[in-house]
Backbone as JSON Lines, residues from 0, in Angstrom:
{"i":0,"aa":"X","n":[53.28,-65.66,-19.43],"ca":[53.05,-65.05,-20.72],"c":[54.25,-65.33,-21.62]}
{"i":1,"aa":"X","n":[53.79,-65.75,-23.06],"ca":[55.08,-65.82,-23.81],"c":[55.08,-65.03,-24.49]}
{"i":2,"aa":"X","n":[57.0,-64.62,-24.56],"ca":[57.03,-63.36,-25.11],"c":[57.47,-63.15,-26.24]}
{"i":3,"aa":"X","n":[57.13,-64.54,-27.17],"ca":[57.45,-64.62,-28.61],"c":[57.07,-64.2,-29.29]}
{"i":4,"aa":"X","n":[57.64,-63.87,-30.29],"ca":[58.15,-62.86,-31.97],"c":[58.01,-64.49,-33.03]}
{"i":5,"aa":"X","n":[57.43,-64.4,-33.73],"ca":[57.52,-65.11,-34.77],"c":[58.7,-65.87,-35.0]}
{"i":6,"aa":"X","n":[58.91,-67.19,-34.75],"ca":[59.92,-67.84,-34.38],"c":[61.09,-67.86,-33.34]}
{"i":7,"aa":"X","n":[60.9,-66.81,-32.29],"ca":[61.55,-66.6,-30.74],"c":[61.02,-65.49,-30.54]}
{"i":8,"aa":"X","n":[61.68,-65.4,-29.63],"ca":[61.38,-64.32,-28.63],"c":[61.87,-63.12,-29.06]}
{"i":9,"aa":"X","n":[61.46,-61.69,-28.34],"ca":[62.27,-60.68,-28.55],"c":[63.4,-60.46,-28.14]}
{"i":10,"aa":"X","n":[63.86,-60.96,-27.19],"ca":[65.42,-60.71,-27.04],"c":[66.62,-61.1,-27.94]}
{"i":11,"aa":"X","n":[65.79,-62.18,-28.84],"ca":[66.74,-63.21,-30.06],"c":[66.55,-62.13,-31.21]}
{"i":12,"aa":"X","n":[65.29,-61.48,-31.29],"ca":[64.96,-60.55,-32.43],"c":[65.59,-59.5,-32.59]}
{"i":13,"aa":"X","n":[66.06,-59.1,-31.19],"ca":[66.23,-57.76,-30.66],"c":[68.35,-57.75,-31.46]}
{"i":14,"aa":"X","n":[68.41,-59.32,-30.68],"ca":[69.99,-59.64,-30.83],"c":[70.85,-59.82,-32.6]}
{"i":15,"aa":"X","n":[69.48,-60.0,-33.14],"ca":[69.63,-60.19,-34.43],"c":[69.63,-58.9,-35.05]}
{"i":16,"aa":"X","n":[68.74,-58.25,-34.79],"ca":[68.47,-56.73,-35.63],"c":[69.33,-55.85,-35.29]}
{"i":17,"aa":"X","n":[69.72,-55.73,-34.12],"ca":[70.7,-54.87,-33.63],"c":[72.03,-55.07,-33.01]}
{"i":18,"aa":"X","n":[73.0,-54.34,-33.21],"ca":[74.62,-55.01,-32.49],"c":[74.47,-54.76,-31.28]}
{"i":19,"aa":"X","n":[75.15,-54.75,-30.4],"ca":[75.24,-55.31,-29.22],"c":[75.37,-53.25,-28.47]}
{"i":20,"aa":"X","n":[75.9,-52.4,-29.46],"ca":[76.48,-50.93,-29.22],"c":[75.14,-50.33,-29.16]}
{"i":21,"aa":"X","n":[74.21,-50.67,-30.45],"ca":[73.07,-50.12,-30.78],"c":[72.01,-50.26,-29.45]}
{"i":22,"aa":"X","n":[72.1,-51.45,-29.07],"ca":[70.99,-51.77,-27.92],"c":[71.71,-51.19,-26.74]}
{"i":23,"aa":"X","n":[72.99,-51.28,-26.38],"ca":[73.29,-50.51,-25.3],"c":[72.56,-48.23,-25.25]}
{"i":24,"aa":"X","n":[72.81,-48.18,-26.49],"ca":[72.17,-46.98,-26.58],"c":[71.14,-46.56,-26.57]}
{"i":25,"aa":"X","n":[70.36,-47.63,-26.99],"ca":[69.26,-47.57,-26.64],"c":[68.73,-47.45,-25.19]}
{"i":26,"aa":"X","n":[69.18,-48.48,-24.52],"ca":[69.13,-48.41,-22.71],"c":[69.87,-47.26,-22.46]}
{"i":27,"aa":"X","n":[70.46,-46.61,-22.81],"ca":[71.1,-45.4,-22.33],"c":[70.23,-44.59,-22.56]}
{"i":28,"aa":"X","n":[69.42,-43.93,-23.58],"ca":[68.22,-42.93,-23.84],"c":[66.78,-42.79,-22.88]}
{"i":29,"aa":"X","n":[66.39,-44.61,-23.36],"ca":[65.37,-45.35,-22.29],"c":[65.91,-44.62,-20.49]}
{"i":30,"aa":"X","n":[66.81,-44.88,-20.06],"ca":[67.31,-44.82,-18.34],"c":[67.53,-43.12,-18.47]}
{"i":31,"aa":"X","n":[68.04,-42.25,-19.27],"ca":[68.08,-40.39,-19.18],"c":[66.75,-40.39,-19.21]}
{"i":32,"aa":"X","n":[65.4,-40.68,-20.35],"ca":[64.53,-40.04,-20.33],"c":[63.69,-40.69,-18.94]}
{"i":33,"aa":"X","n":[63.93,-41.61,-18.83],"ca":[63.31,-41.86,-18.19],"c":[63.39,-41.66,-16.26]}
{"i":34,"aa":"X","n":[64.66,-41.07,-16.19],"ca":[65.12,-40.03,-14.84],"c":[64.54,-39.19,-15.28]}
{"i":35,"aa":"X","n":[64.33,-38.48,-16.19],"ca":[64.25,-36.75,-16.73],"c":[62.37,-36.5,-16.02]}
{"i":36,"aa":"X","n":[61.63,-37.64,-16.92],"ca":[60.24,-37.67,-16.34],"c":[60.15,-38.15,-14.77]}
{"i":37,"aa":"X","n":[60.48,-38.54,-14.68],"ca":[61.25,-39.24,-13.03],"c":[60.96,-37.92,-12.11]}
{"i":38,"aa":"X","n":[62.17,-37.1,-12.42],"ca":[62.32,-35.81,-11.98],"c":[61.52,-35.16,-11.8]}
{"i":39,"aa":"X","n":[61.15,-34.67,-13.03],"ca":[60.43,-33.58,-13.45],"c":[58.7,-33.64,-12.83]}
{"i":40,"aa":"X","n":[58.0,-35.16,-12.84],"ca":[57.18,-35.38,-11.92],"c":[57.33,-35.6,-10.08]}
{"i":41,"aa":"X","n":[58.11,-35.58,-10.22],"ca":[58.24,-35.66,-8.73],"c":[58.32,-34.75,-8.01]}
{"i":42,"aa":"X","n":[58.73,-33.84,-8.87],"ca":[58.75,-32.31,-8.95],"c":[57.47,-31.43,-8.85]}
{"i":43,"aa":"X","n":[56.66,-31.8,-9.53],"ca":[55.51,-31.14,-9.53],"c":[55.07,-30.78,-10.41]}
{"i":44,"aa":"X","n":[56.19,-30.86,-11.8],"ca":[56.53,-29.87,-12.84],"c":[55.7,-30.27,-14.3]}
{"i":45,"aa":"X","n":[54.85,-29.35,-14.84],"ca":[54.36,-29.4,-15.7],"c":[55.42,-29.58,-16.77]}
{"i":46,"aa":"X","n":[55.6,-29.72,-18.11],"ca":[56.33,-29.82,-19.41],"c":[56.77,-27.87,-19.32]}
{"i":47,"aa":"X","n":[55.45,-27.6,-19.53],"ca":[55.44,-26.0,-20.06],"c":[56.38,-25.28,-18.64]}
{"i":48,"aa":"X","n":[55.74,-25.81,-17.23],"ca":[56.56,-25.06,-16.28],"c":[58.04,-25.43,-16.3]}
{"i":49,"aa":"X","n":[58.42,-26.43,-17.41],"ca":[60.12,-26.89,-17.38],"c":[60.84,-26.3,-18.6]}
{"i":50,"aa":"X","n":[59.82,-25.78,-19.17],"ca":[60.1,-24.93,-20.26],"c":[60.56,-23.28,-20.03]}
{"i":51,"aa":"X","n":[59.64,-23.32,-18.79],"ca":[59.87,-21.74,-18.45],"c":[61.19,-21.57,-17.6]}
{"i":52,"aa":"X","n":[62.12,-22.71,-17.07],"ca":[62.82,-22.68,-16.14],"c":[63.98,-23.4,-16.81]}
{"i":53,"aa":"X","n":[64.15,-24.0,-18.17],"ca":[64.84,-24.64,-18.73],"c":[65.23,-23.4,-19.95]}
{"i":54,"aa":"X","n":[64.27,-23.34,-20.65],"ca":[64.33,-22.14,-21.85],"c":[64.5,-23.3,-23.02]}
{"i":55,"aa":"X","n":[63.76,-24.26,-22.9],"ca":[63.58,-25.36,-23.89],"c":[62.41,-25.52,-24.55]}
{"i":56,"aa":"X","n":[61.82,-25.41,-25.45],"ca":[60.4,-25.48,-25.64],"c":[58.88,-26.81,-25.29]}
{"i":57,"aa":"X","n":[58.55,-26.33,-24.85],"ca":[57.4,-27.41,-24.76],"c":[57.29,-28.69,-25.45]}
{"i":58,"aa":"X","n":[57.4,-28.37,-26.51],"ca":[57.07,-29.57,-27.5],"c":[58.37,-30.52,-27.83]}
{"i":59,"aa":"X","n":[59.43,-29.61,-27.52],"ca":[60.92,-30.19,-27.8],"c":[60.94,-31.27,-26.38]}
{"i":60,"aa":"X","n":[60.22,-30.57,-25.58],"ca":[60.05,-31.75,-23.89],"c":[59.49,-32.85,-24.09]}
{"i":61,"aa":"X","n":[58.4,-32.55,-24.57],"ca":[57.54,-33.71,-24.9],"c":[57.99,-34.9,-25.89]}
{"i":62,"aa":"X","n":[58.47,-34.5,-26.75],"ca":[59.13,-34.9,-27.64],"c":[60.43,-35.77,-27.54]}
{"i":63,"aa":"X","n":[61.11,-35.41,-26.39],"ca":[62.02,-36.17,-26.03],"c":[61.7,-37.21,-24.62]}
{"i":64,"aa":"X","n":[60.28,-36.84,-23.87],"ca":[59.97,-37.55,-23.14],"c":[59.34,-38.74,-24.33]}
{"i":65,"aa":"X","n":[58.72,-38.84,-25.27],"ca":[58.22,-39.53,-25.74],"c":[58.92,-40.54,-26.29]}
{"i":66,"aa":"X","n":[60.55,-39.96,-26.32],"ca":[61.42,-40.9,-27.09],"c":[61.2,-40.62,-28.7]}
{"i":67,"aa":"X","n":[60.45,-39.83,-29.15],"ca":[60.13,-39.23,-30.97],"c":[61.72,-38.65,-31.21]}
{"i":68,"aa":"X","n":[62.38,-38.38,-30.2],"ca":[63.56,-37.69,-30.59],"c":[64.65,-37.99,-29.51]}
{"i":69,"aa":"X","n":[65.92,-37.84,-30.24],"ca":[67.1,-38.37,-29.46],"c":[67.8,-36.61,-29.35]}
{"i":70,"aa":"X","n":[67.82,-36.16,-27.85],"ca":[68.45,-35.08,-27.75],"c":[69.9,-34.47,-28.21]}
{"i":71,"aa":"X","n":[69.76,-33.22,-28.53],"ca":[71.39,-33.28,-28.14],"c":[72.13,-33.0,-26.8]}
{"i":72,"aa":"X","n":[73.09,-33.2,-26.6],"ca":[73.77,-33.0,-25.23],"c":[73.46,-31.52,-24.09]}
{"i":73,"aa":"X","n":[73.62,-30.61,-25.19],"ca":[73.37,-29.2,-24.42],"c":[71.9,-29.06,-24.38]}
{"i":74,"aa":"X","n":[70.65,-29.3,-24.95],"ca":[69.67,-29.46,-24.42],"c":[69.26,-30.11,-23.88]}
{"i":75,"aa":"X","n":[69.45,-31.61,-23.03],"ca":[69.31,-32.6,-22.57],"c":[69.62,-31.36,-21.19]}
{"i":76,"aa":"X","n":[71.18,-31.3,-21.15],"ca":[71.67,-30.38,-19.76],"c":[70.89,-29.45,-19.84]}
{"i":77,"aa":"X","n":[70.21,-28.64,-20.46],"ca":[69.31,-27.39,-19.68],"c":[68.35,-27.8,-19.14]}
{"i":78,"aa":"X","n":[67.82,-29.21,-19.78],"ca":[66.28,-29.02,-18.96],"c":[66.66,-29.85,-18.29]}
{"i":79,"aa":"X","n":[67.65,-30.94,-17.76],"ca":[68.18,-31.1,-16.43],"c":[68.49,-30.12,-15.21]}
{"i":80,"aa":"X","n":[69.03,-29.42,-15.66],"ca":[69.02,-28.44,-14.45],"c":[68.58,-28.06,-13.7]}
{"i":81,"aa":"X","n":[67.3,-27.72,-13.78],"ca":[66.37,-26.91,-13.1],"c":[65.94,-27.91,-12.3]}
{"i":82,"aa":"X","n":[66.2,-29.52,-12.83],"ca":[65.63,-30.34,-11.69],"c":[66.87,-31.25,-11.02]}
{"i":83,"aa":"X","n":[67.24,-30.44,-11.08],"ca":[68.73,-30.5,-9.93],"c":[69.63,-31.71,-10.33]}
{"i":84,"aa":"X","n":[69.77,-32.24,-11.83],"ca":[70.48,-33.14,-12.35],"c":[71.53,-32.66,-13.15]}
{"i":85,"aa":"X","n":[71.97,-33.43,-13.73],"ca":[73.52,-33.39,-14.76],"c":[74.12,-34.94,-15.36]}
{"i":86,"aa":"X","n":[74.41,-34.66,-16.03],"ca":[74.8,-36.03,-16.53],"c":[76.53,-36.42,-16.47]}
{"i":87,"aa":"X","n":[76.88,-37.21,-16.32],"ca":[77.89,-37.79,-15.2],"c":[78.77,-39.05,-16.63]}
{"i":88,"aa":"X","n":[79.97,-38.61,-16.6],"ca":[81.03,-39.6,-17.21],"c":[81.41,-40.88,-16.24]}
{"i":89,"aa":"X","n":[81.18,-42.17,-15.99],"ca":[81.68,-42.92,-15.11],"c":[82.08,-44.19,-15.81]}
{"i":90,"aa":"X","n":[82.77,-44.52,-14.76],"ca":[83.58,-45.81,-16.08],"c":[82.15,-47.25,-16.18]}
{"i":91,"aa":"X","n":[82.23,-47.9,-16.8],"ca":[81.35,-49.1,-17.46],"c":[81.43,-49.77,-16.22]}
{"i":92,"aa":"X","n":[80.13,-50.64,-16.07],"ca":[80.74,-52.16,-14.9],"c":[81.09,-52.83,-15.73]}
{"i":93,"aa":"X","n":[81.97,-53.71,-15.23],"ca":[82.37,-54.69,-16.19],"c":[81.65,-56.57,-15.38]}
């Protein structure tokens, strides 16, 4: 399959539109939310039952599972918690 964008590919599109900081952050949001649903299904855990055990609202869950919204730090950590995570300072690979 080719995975071209109107004159290349997306990774050339991707490299053009965005700096090199921007796309790293991006993979940083993409890899949290995507542990968070990780979790939270593996778990068993409805949105609403992570709401009741987080004290985060439903829609604010959804919402950040969907990627519609970029969390802030202290709500990101509550509704981690309950599914036995935390988010971790470690140095870069180089």
């Amino acid at each position: 399959m080719n995975n071209s964008v109107i004159g290349g590919t997306w990774d050339e599109l991707e490299k053009e539109l965005f700096t090199p900081e921007e796309i790293a952050a991006s993979n940083f949001r993409v890899a949290i939310i995507g542990e968070l649903i990780k979790a939270r299904q593996a778990q068993g855990l409805s949105q609403k039952k992570l709401e009741e055990l987080s004290g985060v609202k439903q829609p604010i869950i959804a919402r950040m599972e969907k990627g519609v919204t970029s969390p802030q730090i202290d709500t990101l950590l509550k509704v981690l918690a309950p599914l036995g995570k935390t988010l971790a300072v470690v140095p870069l690979e180089k």
